[in-house]
Structures are given as C-alpha cells and as structure tokens.
Amino acid sequence: MSFLDLKNVTKIYPNGTKAVHETSLSVDEGEFMVFVGPSGCGKSTLLRMVAGLEDITEGDINLDGKLINEVDPSERDVAMVFQNYALYPHMNVYNNLAYGLKNRGIDKETIEQKVNDAAKLLQISDYLQRKPSMLSGGQRQRVAMGRAIVRNPKIFLFDEPLSNLDAKLRIQMRLEIKKLQQKVGVTSIFVTHDQVEAMTLADRLAVINNGIIEQLGTPIEIYDNPKSLFVAGFIGSPQMNFLDGNIKNKTLSAEGFEIKDIDSDFEGEVKLGIRPEHLSQRENSLINLKVDLVEQLGSDNLVYGQLKDKKDFCYRCPGNLTIEKGTDLSLNIENNKYYIFDKSTGKRVN
Amino acid sequence: MKIKPLQIIAHIILILGVLLMVVPIWISFASSSHDSVTILTEGMKFHIGDQLARNYNEVLNEKGGWSEEVTAAKMFINSFIMALGIATLKVVISAMSAYALVYYRFKLAVPIFWLIFITLLVPLEVRIFPSYKIVSDLGLTNSYTGLILPLVASATATFFFRQFYKTIPDELLESAKLDGANAWSFFIDFLVPLSKTMIAAMFIFMFVYGYSQYLWPLIMTTAEEYWTVVMGMKIIYTESYEGVALPRTAERFAYIILSMIPPVLVVVFLQKWFIKGLIQTEK
C-alpha cells in the first residue's frame, strides 16, 4: 500500500452537488502530487477531504497505513497552506509558527529550536517578531509554509498558495516550494488551476475535471500523450489547436487537408488536435494559415491566424523568424505529432 | 500653511460643538464649589468658589435616607459594582452565545438567533413584574446578584459579536483546527484577541447602560445599603426640608459631577483599545 491512498472517494454536498466522483488515487512517500483543473472541478474539495476539513460521503482515505476517514483534522498530522495563507493576524510570526506546536504540548525549548530552524530554512528569521500585516505577500507566503514545515507533518497540502502573488514572485516562490519539498522530502499535494505551475512542480500530475481524474501521470507523459480532449486542451500553453474532422478507411479528412494512413481503426466524427509548437513552415504543406496577429515573446513568436474555413489557429515559431501580419503560411505537422479524439466521447483514438 | 475659509468654518462648528458639550459640565462643576445661598441668590456660577472641599466632603460622607445610614460614597460603590457586573457578564455571555451561533452549525441556530434578537422588543421595563417575581422567588432581592443577573443577557451585544465573527475568514478556523486548536482554544486564542476592540466598545456601552439603570434597582432594593447613584439623584432632589432649610443646590451639583466620574473613567481607560482597533482594520 502506498503512503496516501484514496479509494472510491466521493463527495456529495448537502444540496446534492456532486463535487468528487468515486476517485481513486495513491501518492507515494516523498512524492509531489499536483491536482490541476479548472475552477469548480473538485480539486480543492479532494484536498480538503484529505485534510479532514470536508466529510467524506463515500470511500476510504488511508494515510500511512491508517484509515483516516473519521480522524479529526488535528490528529491527522497533515499541514495545509491556504490560498490566503490564513495567518493568525493577532500573533507575530514566531507565535504563528509556534501555535501548532504549543497545542501539541511540546516544551518551550524544543519549540524555540524548531521555529528557529524553520525560520532559517525559509529566510524569515528577521521577521519573527513582526505581525503578518507588516509583511509583504512573499514573506507571508513563507510564514504560511513555515507554519506547515515546523510541525514536521506526514503530508503537506497546498491549496492554490501562489495565486495571490504577482507574476514574478509566483515564479520565484514556485521554484522555492519545489526546492524546499526536495530538501525536506515531505509528501505533498498541491492544488492549482495554473497548468504551468502544475507542470513545473509535479512529480506526478492529476488532471481533474467535473470531479473525475481525467488523467494521472508525470507532466511529460500527460503533455506528450493526453488521453482525452479535455486534458489535451488544458495542458499546454498556448492551447492545442482543435479542428473538426472525419475518419474513413484510415484517412482523416479535415477542412482543407487530409492525413492518410493514420494509426487508428476509428471511423466517424473526430477532433484533430495539433499543438502550436509541433508545427513548422514548409512549402506546399497541409495547413494554410493567414496571419492575423503576432505576439513576440522574445524567445518565441506566437502567430495567430485563420485557416481557410475561418477557424482560429495558433502557431509557435522561434523568435528570430519575422512574420508579417497578413502573410500566408504553409505549415507542416512535425513528426506526425497530432492527436485524434472521438468527437462524441472526447477519448483519444490514435 | 494657508488657512482656507472652509477650514475656519469647520473649526467654528467643531468649537461650538465642544462648547455645547463642555459648558454645562463646567457650570455644574463651578457651581458645585459655591455656597448654596450664593447660587440661590445669584444664579449659577462660571468661576470656582471657595466651598469646593466642604460640599464634596458633605455629599460623599453625609448619611442620608430614611435610616440615615447610607452615604453617597456607598451608592457610588453599589452602582460601580452593578455596572461592572452587568458589563462584564453581558460581554462574556454575548461573545460566547454568538460563538455558538456562528460556529456550531446546528439546525436551530438561525431561529434561536432571531429569538434572541426579538428580546430587543421586550426591554426590562416591559417585563418588570415577571422579572421581579422570579428574582424575589429566588430570594435575590436586596443583593448584588439580584441587581445584576436579570440584566446580563444582551441581544444587541450578541448581534454585534455575531456580525463580527461572521467576517472572520473560515480559513482561520480551518488552519487553527489543523494546528490542533479545539473549540475552547479557538475562542480564547483567536476570537477573543481578534475582537478586543469589539469587547472594549461593548464594555463601554454596557457599563453606561448598567450604571444608568434606575427602575430595576428602585424596585429590587428595599434596603438602603443597595441604593445606587441614580436612585440617590432622585432622593437628593426630593429631600424633605425640615423647617426653613434651603434646598442644597451646591451639593446637588457636586453629586452630579461625582456621578459622572465612573463612566468617564471607563471610557478613558478603554479608549486606547478602542482607537487602536479603529486604525488597525486588517484581520
């Protein structure tokens, strides 16, 4: 049995909303698991059930070989970092870190040592006497993490902790969280709706939609091999391009072009998915794009335009290529990296 | 710095307001330092006279009432105890009942809250006979308990505490739970320190409320040793004049000035917290 084990976990709210749908999942010791999905998909609910802040309607949660369904949150030995940090506003940083230890009846010297160690690790030693209101966003974030670390819990739970920070700080804290987790080696679950955060942090990633885990795997597995239309559209930035198509006798015909000898026995209506970065310019290729807009990011250019049937399409090319608005591009799918999904079920068919 | 005409007008209005508040008190104080005869013949005074010590000493220590045993000093102490008891218990009870109403999600929480709220429509004066009956059946007439107990439940304070607790983010509770706080320690370690200002404000209001109670102590107490300041005020104004004695106007003023001191002290001591809370809005 793995470290954290969720078995057919279901959450139905009293008003009848089904937030989590018979979800099973296991997390190994020391693993960094990320739940990613759009807002309202049930990822936070799932996390809160692990923390014990939500009742479990059905199913079992085992932590470290112990069934914790009915265990009180304080007895579960989990620590959580909240989106708004939930620092204790009337206590200084030291007491914020020490409060959980005090409640566990740990003696003063040990508390002091643990708090100081955690503060040093997070570089907040200078602020220990300050109140949270006197700290900047990044510092508050660190205090919130310090409060989790200091208790040395079995598992860290992060509930979108970076969404209140500005973009630059977010990237910095993202790195720090990852480094810290590797240093401390604590099993962690991180909830986010930001797919870049999810990709960069995760050892393994669970893409959740409508209360169901759509796909579970390493970030690269999920990026390279999305199993459903939803996952394909959610992971990757800019988003994958989707085109309507039809398969007959192993030939896919989309608006304006055909792909022969595809690796699928499926017949019927499909969606063809092509990532913007899997395209290159080549004469007389399949896709003809009329450029509307070019976003220059420096290292890359994002080229937006329309296909023949007025369908919006995006192409990502190296930043050193200059592409003018209004030009026609002929694009080739590199290494046949395209994805085909059953239009009715959203399942991958190639 | 250039002074704008608008500022001058604003200041004039403010100064007028201050005068409106302060002048009557000053006149009372100045008048309390004169001879009663002087005031009766010459009217109220703006300057301090030479009878200050005598008048105040007389008011505080002269024994009065039917039994000729109760002094004003004793009445001040009684009122102080009563107001302190009412204010303290009111704050404690309302804070705790609001805590129960907000954080314990039992089905009847909302109906119970409204039931408490409706008691605002039934002040003590309306239910004075049943209240008296209960208190006297319990044998609490002529006791501090009897003076305080029927007045300690407060719908207003419960309401304000409830509204305040509702603004505290849920994450704080959840975070405290994960940190191992139980129901009691969440209340003591979080809600009480966070609502310090609220407590100070409620305490001030409730102290003044308790201090200015008149009807209840009047009905409750037959023994003069439990008389309160407000009752004394009535007595000192309606004292019977034996023979040709003049009304003791100067002493009355002294009494009024003295009776204002306890509430003023409470406000002075608690205003530091009060203002701190107004500046420090972050939760």
XYZ file of C-alpha atoms in Angstrom:
633
model
C 0.000 0.000 0.000
C 1.253 3.432 -0.825
C 1.625 6.312 1.582
C -1.641 8.076 0.853
C -4.403 6.020 -0.624
C -7.768 7.295 -1.827
C -10.286 4.613 -2.647
C -13.514 5.436 -4.484
C -13.753 8.743 -2.672
C -16.986 10.593 -3.356
C -18.190 13.919 -2.087
C -21.803 14.975 -2.339
C -22.706 18.269 -0.715
C -25.931 18.513 1.304
C -27.528 20.474 -1.544
C -26.974 17.499 -3.860
C -23.970 18.800 -5.789
C -21.565 16.007 -6.585
C -18.126 17.556 -6.229
C -15.933 14.477 -6.346
C -16.832 11.314 -8.176
C -15.531 7.919 -6.995
C -11.947 8.988 -7.185
C -9.110 6.593 -6.524
C -5.536 7.709 -6.287
C -2.364 6.804 -4.498
C 0.542 9.014 -3.603
C 3.942 7.585 -2.721
C 6.038 8.736 0.172
C 8.027 11.845 -0.684
C 6.157 12.373 -3.914
C 4.996 15.775 -5.103
C 1.493 15.302 -6.462
C -0.328 18.141 -8.193
C -4.081 18.341 -8.705
C -4.829 20.568 -11.628
C -8.120 21.501 -13.194
C -10.425 24.419 -13.912
C -12.150 26.135 -11.017
C -15.025 24.173 -9.573
C -13.673 20.827 -10.756
C -13.465 19.378 -7.254
C -9.701 19.507 -6.798
C -9.872 21.640 -3.669
C -12.649 19.505 -2.245
C -10.497 16.441 -2.717
C -7.614 18.131 -0.922
C -9.853 19.300 1.896
C -11.109 15.783 2.371
C -7.527 14.633 2.823
C -7.066 17.433 5.370
C -10.267 16.483 7.155
C -11.971 19.803 6.552
C -14.698 18.163 4.489
C -16.567 14.994 5.364
C -16.149 12.073 3.047
C -19.505 10.965 1.646
C -18.260 7.629 0.400
C -14.954 5.826 0.078
C -11.826 5.492 2.176
C -8.733 7.583 2.705
C -5.687 5.859 4.151
C -2.647 7.782 5.302
C 0.486 5.893 6.274
C -1.454 2.649 6.591
C -4.176 4.104 8.779
C -7.786 4.761 7.813
C -8.354 8.459 8.496
C -11.966 8.935 7.381
C -13.174 9.708 10.870
C -9.948 11.095 12.298
C -10.073 14.702 13.484
C -8.041 17.150 11.322
C -5.707 17.945 14.198
C -4.963 14.239 14.707
C -4.203 13.500 11.059
C -0.773 15.047 11.176
C -1.266 16.998 7.979
C -0.328 20.619 7.348
C -2.027 22.904 4.922
C -1.071 26.142 3.201
C -4.167 28.110 2.281
C -4.763 30.352 -0.675
C -4.989 33.455 1.505
C -2.376 31.969 3.879
C -4.759 32.204 6.865
C -2.001 33.569 9.068
C -3.091 34.414 12.566
C -3.344 38.211 12.341
C -3.022 38.908 16.055
C 0.081 36.789 16.587
C 3.597 37.636 15.488
C 5.414 35.357 13.087
C 7.078 33.414 15.881
C 3.752 32.604 17.517
C 2.197 31.813 14.165
C 4.788 29.096 13.752
C 4.729 28.014 17.373
C 0.977 27.795 17.871
C 0.521 24.302 16.470
C 3.465 23.028 18.487
C 2.151 24.589 21.702
C -1.154 22.815 21.181
C 0.707 19.561 20.931
C 2.200 20.116 24.344
C 5.798 20.388 23.188
C 8.170 22.055 25.649
C 9.338 25.608 25.129
C 12.982 24.949 24.227
C 12.063 22.424 21.548
C 9.502 24.808 20.098
C 12.033 27.613 20.001
C 14.557 25.432 18.253
C 12.080 24.117 15.707
C 10.728 27.575 14.944
C 14.219 28.980 14.523
C 15.228 26.111 12.257
C 12.178 26.555 10.074
C 12.674 30.317 10.011
C 16.261 29.886 8.900
C 15.260 27.443 6.175
C 12.712 29.917 4.834
C 14.828 33.014 5.484
C 12.266 34.659 7.713
C 14.420 34.813 10.854
C 14.475 38.608 10.728
C 10.713 38.939 10.821
C 9.891 36.633 13.710
C 8.673 39.471 15.892
C 6.520 41.089 13.222
C 2.802 40.776 12.796
C 1.553 39.323 9.480
C 0.079 42.706 8.497
C 3.618 44.114 8.381
C 4.857 41.521 5.881
C 4.846 41.526 2.102
C 2.994 38.902 0.072
C 6.060 36.749 -0.441
C 7.010 36.900 3.217
C 3.501 35.914 4.258
C 3.718 33.011 1.876
C 6.905 31.874 3.564
C 5.384 32.192 7.003
C 2.462 30.066 5.866
C 4.905 27.435 4.652
C 6.928 27.748 7.815
C 3.847 27.013 9.822
C 3.445 23.815 7.856
C 7.092 22.769 7.965
C 7.631 23.405 11.640
C 5.215 20.668 12.616
C 7.030 18.103 10.530
C 3.784 16.601 9.231
C 3.238 13.415 7.274
C 1.884 15.328 4.341
C 1.826 18.910 3.060
C -1.304 20.182 1.423
C -1.155 23.318 -0.704
C -4.418 24.918 -1.749
C -3.523 27.310 -4.593
C -0.974 29.076 -2.430
C 0.582 31.107 -5.233
C -2.495 32.666 -6.750
C -2.336 35.776 -4.566
C 1.168 36.711 -5.656
C 2.259 38.810 -8.590
C 3.641 37.012 -11.621
C 7.336 37.430 -10.872
C 7.046 36.417 -7.241
C 4.894 33.489 -8.218
C 7.633 32.033 -10.383
C 10.187 32.605 -7.653
C 8.041 31.010 -4.950
C 7.215 28.136 -7.258
C 10.882 27.354 -7.501
C 11.335 27.726 -3.782
C 8.468 25.394 -2.998
C 9.923 22.774 -5.274
C 13.394 23.136 -3.792
C 12.048 23.073 -0.287
C 9.995 19.985 -0.929
C 13.034 18.219 -2.309
C 15.095 19.299 0.675
C 12.538 18.363 3.309
C 11.298 15.341 1.367
C 7.747 15.509 2.637
C 4.922 14.019 0.627
C 2.975 16.919 -0.834
C -0.232 17.578 -2.643
C -0.513 20.867 -4.470
C -3.756 22.148 -5.905
C -3.679 24.681 -8.713
C -5.580 25.791 -11.752
C -2.429 27.064 -13.391
C -1.083 24.406 -15.732
C 2.411 25.900 -15.845
C 2.630 25.656 -12.067
C 1.336 22.117 -12.282
C 3.848 21.076 -14.938
C 6.836 22.599 -13.187
C 6.122 21.393 -9.675
C 4.723 17.944 -10.112
C 6.395 14.590 -9.848
C 3.015 13.329 -10.904
C 0.008 15.227 -12.068
C -3.694 14.508 -11.745
C -5.804 16.412 -14.238
C -9.257 16.735 -12.735
C -12.457 17.729 -14.485
C -16.008 17.621 -13.136
C -14.965 15.653 -10.079
C -13.184 12.950 -12.064
C -9.476 12.381 -12.535
C -9.168 12.543 -16.319
C -5.544 11.512 -16.411
C -2.786 10.721 -13.978
C 0.886 10.682 -14.846
C 4.155 12.559 -14.980
C 3.910 16.022 -16.531
C 5.709 14.902 -19.675
C 3.515 11.828 -20.083
C 0.458 13.987 -19.888
C 1.848 16.590 -22.259
C 3.038 14.047 -24.797
C 0.200 11.677 -24.505
C -3.080 13.256 -23.434
C -5.800 10.666 -23.146
C -8.764 12.952 -23.619
C -9.845 16.098 -25.350
C -10.075 17.895 -22.017
C -6.548 17.040 -20.922
C -5.166 17.927 -24.338
C -6.840 21.309 -24.201
C -5.966 22.019 -20.595
C -2.282 21.136 -20.569
C -0.033 23.156 -22.802
C 0.235 26.862 -23.390
C -0.809 28.248 -25.771
C -3.658 25.817 -26.036
C -3.682 22.958 -28.511
C -5.463 23.733 -31.806
C -8.548 21.651 -32.428
C -10.039 21.019 -35.865
C -13.136 19.096 -36.810
C -12.576 16.069 -38.987
C -13.806 12.725 -40.161
C -12.086 9.343 -40.403
C -12.869 6.830 -43.106
C -10.634 3.918 -44.065
C -7.701 5.218 -42.032
C -7.895 8.559 -43.754
C -8.625 11.664 -41.788
C -10.189 14.473 -43.704
C -10.296 17.862 -42.061
C -11.282 21.187 -43.569
C -8.839 21.760 -46.371
C -6.497 18.804 -45.978
C -6.242 15.058 -45.488
C -3.961 12.823 -43.482
C -3.570 9.323 -44.799
C -2.620 6.086 -43.048
C -3.426 7.190 -39.563
C -2.771 4.821 -36.722
C -6.360 4.188 -35.691
C -9.241 1.909 -36.568
C -11.773 4.505 -35.507
C -14.348 5.649 -38.013
C -16.555 8.717 -37.757
C -16.539 12.285 -36.434
C -13.336 13.308 -34.701
C -11.435 16.266 -33.364
C -7.891 16.663 -34.567
C -5.545 18.261 -32.076
C -2.255 19.895 -33.034
C -0.001 21.716 -30.592
C 1.209 25.154 -31.795
C 4.799 24.103 -31.099
C 4.588 20.960 -33.256
C 4.351 22.913 -36.474
C 6.961 24.164 -38.869
C 6.934 26.166 -42.075
C 7.437 24.201 -45.240
C 6.389 24.794 -48.830
C 3.210 23.064 -50.044
C 2.285 21.646 -46.668
C -1.065 20.598 -45.257
C -2.157 23.647 -43.341
C -2.515 27.115 -44.775
C -2.633 29.888 -42.231
C -3.460 33.545 -42.872
C -1.719 35.553 -40.165
C -3.825 37.975 -38.111
C -1.604 38.753 -35.195
C 1.903 38.026 -33.963
C 2.812 38.043 -30.280
C 6.546 38.436 -29.870
C 7.727 36.902 -26.623
C 11.413 37.261 -27.438
C 12.376 33.619 -27.418
C 9.264 32.637 -29.323
C 6.659 34.189 -31.527
C 3.046 33.229 -31.167
C 1.382 33.534 -34.535
C -2.391 33.714 -34.553
C -4.404 33.432 -37.694
C -7.210 31.743 -39.533
C -7.438 28.672 -41.702
C -9.457 28.541 -44.911
C -12.657 27.837 -43.027
C -12.124 30.880 -40.772
C -11.100 28.643 -37.907
C -8.715 30.278 -35.408
C -5.324 28.668 -35.291
C -2.083 29.268 -33.428
C 1.496 28.528 -34.458
C 4.524 28.894 -32.292
C 7.802 29.636 -34.030
C 11.277 30.636 -32.889
C 11.640 34.315 -32.019
C 14.222 35.001 -34.721
C 11.726 34.461 -37.529
C 9.966 37.626 -38.593
C 6.431 37.085 -39.715
C 4.322 39.944 -41.001
C 0.640 40.346 -40.393
C -1.440 39.297 -43.398
C 1.052 36.790 -44.851
C 0.064 33.279 -45.790
C 1.999 30.480 -44.147
C 2.199 26.886 -45.149
C 2.597 24.704 -42.065
C 3.651 21.131 -41.631
C 2.958 18.906 -38.644
C 6.343 17.825 -37.353
C 6.971 14.115 -36.862
C 3.275 13.422 -37.272
C 2.628 14.728 -33.784
C -1.100 15.081 -33.862
C -3.815 13.787 -31.632
C -7.181 12.428 -32.645
C -10.135 12.374 -30.300
C -13.556 10.827 -30.656
C -15.828 13.838 -31.030
C -18.705 12.349 -29.033
C -16.801 10.914 -26.043
C -13.671 13.060 -26.076
C -11.487 9.934 -25.801
C -8.215 9.672 -27.643
C -8.350 7.280 -30.585
C -4.832 7.300 -32.063
C 0.314 76.981 5.828
C -2.551 78.815 4.268
C -5.828 78.506 6.057
C -8.847 78.116 3.841
C -12.175 79.768 4.733
C -13.813 76.353 4.713
C -11.405 75.193 7.381
C -12.251 78.176 9.531
C -15.952 77.415 9.254
C -15.308 73.770 10.059
C -13.334 74.763 13.104
C -16.003 77.157 14.278
C -18.599 74.402 14.036
C -16.358 71.998 15.911
C -15.568 74.543 18.602
C -19.278 75.269 19.024
C -19.908 71.552 19.391
C -17.219 71.242 22.031
C -18.600 74.213 23.928
C -22.086 72.774 23.786
C -20.779 69.617 25.459
C -18.354 71.157 27.918
C -20.001 74.357 29.149
C -22.900 72.722 31.047
C -20.442 70.422 32.779
C -18.202 73.336 33.659
C -21.126 75.350 35.022
C -22.171 72.387 37.156
C -18.645 71.986 38.429
C -18.141 75.696 39.127
C -21.498 75.926 40.828
C -20.683 72.942 42.990
C -17.887 74.953 44.571
C -20.072 77.711 45.963
C -22.371 78.125 48.869
C -25.974 77.060 48.220
C -27.134 80.524 49.305
C -24.893 82.207 46.740
C -26.307 80.066 43.952
C -29.863 80.593 45.066
C -29.471 84.343 45.213
C -27.031 84.963 42.364
C -27.700 82.073 39.968
C -25.232 79.608 38.507
C -21.545 80.409 38.507
C -18.780 80.337 35.929
C -15.871 80.660 38.349
C -14.665 78.387 41.093
C -15.789 79.318 44.592
C -14.313 78.539 47.986
C -16.705 75.822 49.171
C -15.402 73.005 46.949
C -13.928 70.727 49.595
C -16.756 71.247 52.032
C -19.503 70.486 49.515
C -17.849 67.344 48.166
C -16.998 66.081 51.596
C -20.577 66.600 52.702
C -22.032 64.835 49.675
C -19.765 61.844 49.961
C -19.955 61.257 53.658
C -23.205 62.653 54.955
C -25.537 59.895 55.924
C -28.947 60.128 54.361
C -32.026 58.191 53.502
C -34.816 57.160 55.870
C -32.456 55.139 58.000
C -29.919 57.962 57.963
C -27.242 55.376 57.245
C -26.477 55.350 53.530
C -23.848 57.698 52.129
C -23.283 58.827 48.554
C -19.927 57.067 48.613
C -21.689 53.787 49.312
C -24.103 54.474 46.456
C -21.200 55.059 44.068
C -19.682 51.771 45.076
C -23.006 49.998 44.591
C -23.511 51.469 41.159
C -19.974 50.670 40.182
C -20.336 47.048 41.230
C -23.641 46.758 39.435
C -22.407 48.365 36.219
C -19.181 46.377 36.262
C -21.056 43.130 36.825
C -23.587 43.847 34.117
C -20.991 44.979 31.579
C -18.610 42.074 32.216
C -21.251 39.381 32.172
C -23.040 40.878 29.209
C -19.830 40.871 27.162
C -18.839 37.350 28.218
C -22.264 35.847 27.664
C -22.932 37.557 24.341
C -19.498 36.711 22.986
C -19.980 33.067 23.891
C -23.523 32.805 22.608
C -22.515 34.490 19.347
C -19.650 31.985 19.091
C -22.100 29.123 19.457
C -24.471 30.651 16.917
C -21.828 31.258 14.283
C -19.515 28.283 14.627
C -21.752 25.433 15.700
C -23.818 24.575 12.676
C -26.855 23.177 14.391
C -30.223 23.407 12.699
C -31.854 25.750 15.174
C -29.065 28.325 15.113
C -30.980 30.776 12.953
C -34.334 30.529 14.798
C -32.500 30.824 18.109
C -30.666 33.876 16.893
C -33.916 35.545 15.904
C -35.463 34.577 19.206
C -32.590 36.325 20.960
C -32.932 39.258 18.629
C -36.656 39.605 19.327
C -35.926 40.167 23.019
C -34.835 43.635 21.937
C -38.552 44.358 21.668
C -39.059 43.350 25.289
C -36.868 45.574 27.439
C -36.699 45.148 31.176
C -39.302 47.826 31.799
C -41.889 45.788 29.893
C -41.217 42.556 31.743
C -40.517 44.128 35.059
C -43.234 42.295 37.020
C -42.371 38.770 35.910
C -38.699 39.602 36.356
C -39.327 40.880 39.841
C -41.412 37.820 40.666
C -38.638 35.470 39.582
C -35.926 37.359 41.379
C -37.922 37.640 44.577
C -38.899 33.951 44.450
C -35.238 33.149 44.196
C -34.670 35.276 47.267
C -32.353 37.637 45.444
C -33.940 40.956 46.355
C -31.535 43.249 48.144
C -28.429 41.607 46.743
C -25.886 42.394 44.083
C -26.804 39.185 42.295
C -30.397 40.347 42.074
C -29.298 43.715 40.750
C -27.059 42.253 38.080
C -28.430 38.904 36.961
C -31.691 39.905 35.226
C -29.795 42.403 33.090
C -26.907 40.291 31.812
C -28.478 38.876 28.659
C -27.957 41.211 25.727
C -29.409 40.811 22.284
C -27.563 43.860 20.991
C -24.140 42.637 22.024
C -24.889 39.117 20.770
C -25.859 40.603 17.443
C -22.695 42.688 17.150
C -20.435 39.800 18.112
C -22.231 37.536 15.669
C -21.740 40.014 12.832
C -18.083 40.359 13.731
C -17.416 36.628 13.907
C -19.033 36.203 10.528
C -16.396 38.439 8.965
C -13.572 36.221 10.215
C -12.454 34.062 7.273
C -13.204 30.341 7.505
C -9.610 29.532 6.664
C -8.567 30.882 10.022
C -10.728 28.323 11.770
C -9.580 25.560 9.454
C -5.977 26.480 9.894
C -6.407 26.576 13.656
C -8.086 23.173 13.518
C -5.126 21.704 11.672
C -2.897 23.298 14.277
C -4.751 21.343 16.901
C -6.960 24.048 18.372
C -10.160 22.772 19.969
C -13.408 24.696 20.314
C -12.345 26.349 23.541
C -8.845 27.317 22.466
C -10.139 28.736 19.192
C -12.396 31.021 21.179
C -9.725 32.081 23.662
C -6.704 32.208 21.330
C -8.428 33.672 18.290
C -11.842 35.190 18.699
C -11.152 36.993 21.963
C -7.914 38.692 20.869
C -9.362 39.469 17.448
C -12.455 41.063 18.934
C -10.602 43.075 21.575
C -11.881 46.355 20.173
C -15.353 44.992 19.949
C -15.153 43.867 23.550
C -13.892 47.276 24.658
C -16.682 49.056 22.804
C -19.363 46.722 24.119
C -17.984 47.026 27.618
C -18.213 50.812 27.487
C -21.798 50.779 26.216
C -22.904 48.156 28.654
C -21.180 49.829 31.581
C -23.015 53.064 30.914
C -26.227 51.102 30.460
C -25.747 49.348 33.788
C -24.673 52.494 35.544
C -27.730 54.436 34.461
C -30.264 51.777 35.480
C -32.980 53.347 37.580
C -36.240 51.396 37.579
C -34.796 47.975 38.277
C -32.731 48.899 41.339
C -35.615 51.017 42.581
C -37.920 48.004 42.583
C -35.314 45.469 43.597
C -33.917 47.156 46.657
C -35.670 47.925 49.849
C -32.563 48.007 51.946
C -30.812 51.339 51.604
C -27.386 49.766 51.573
C -28.065 48.638 47.996
C -29.119 52.006 46.689
C -27.491 53.192 43.508
C -26.332 56.575 42.291
C -29.270 57.225 40.000
C -31.694 56.454 42.808
C -29.703 58.785 45.025
C -30.050 61.515 42.470
C -33.788 61.349 42.816
C -33.529 61.349 46.580
C -31.219 64.296 46.757
C -33.653 66.293 44.650
C -36.767 65.404 46.558
C -35.389 65.510 50.081
C -37.820 66.909 52.541
C -36.963 70.239 54.056
C -37.321 70.342 57.742
C -38.327 73.737 58.938
C -36.749 76.516 56.963
C -33.775 74.670 55.439
C -32.834 75.878 51.977
C -32.602 73.459 49.033
C -28.965 72.290 48.934
C -28.275 73.309 45.380
C -24.485 73.312 45.619
C -24.399 69.769 46.953
C -26.677 68.646 44.171
C -24.180 69.925 41.637
C -21.369 68.203 43.467
C -23.341 64.974 43.411
C -23.937 65.266 39.674
C -20.265 65.849 38.992
C -19.284 62.869 41.131
C -21.814 60.608 39.474
C -20.240 61.284 36.099
C -16.788 60.159 37.126
C -17.062 56.327 36.927
C -18.375 56.139 33.341
C -15.830 58.757 32.269
C -13.038 56.702 33.800
C -14.171 53.575 31.973
C -14.156 55.418 28.666
C -10.767 56.975 29.343
C -9.166 53.643 30.191
C -10.686 51.695 27.308
C -10.427 54.301 24.578
C -6.841 53.320 23.806
C -8.016 49.878 22.681
C -10.986 51.415 21.056
C -8.949 53.735 18.840
C -6.304 51.101 18.129
C -8.993 48.900 16.680
C -10.303 51.696 14.524
C -6.877 52.262 12.980
C -5.848 48.618 12.676
C -8.505 47.292 10.376
C -6.665 44.331 8.925
C -7.974 40.989 10.019
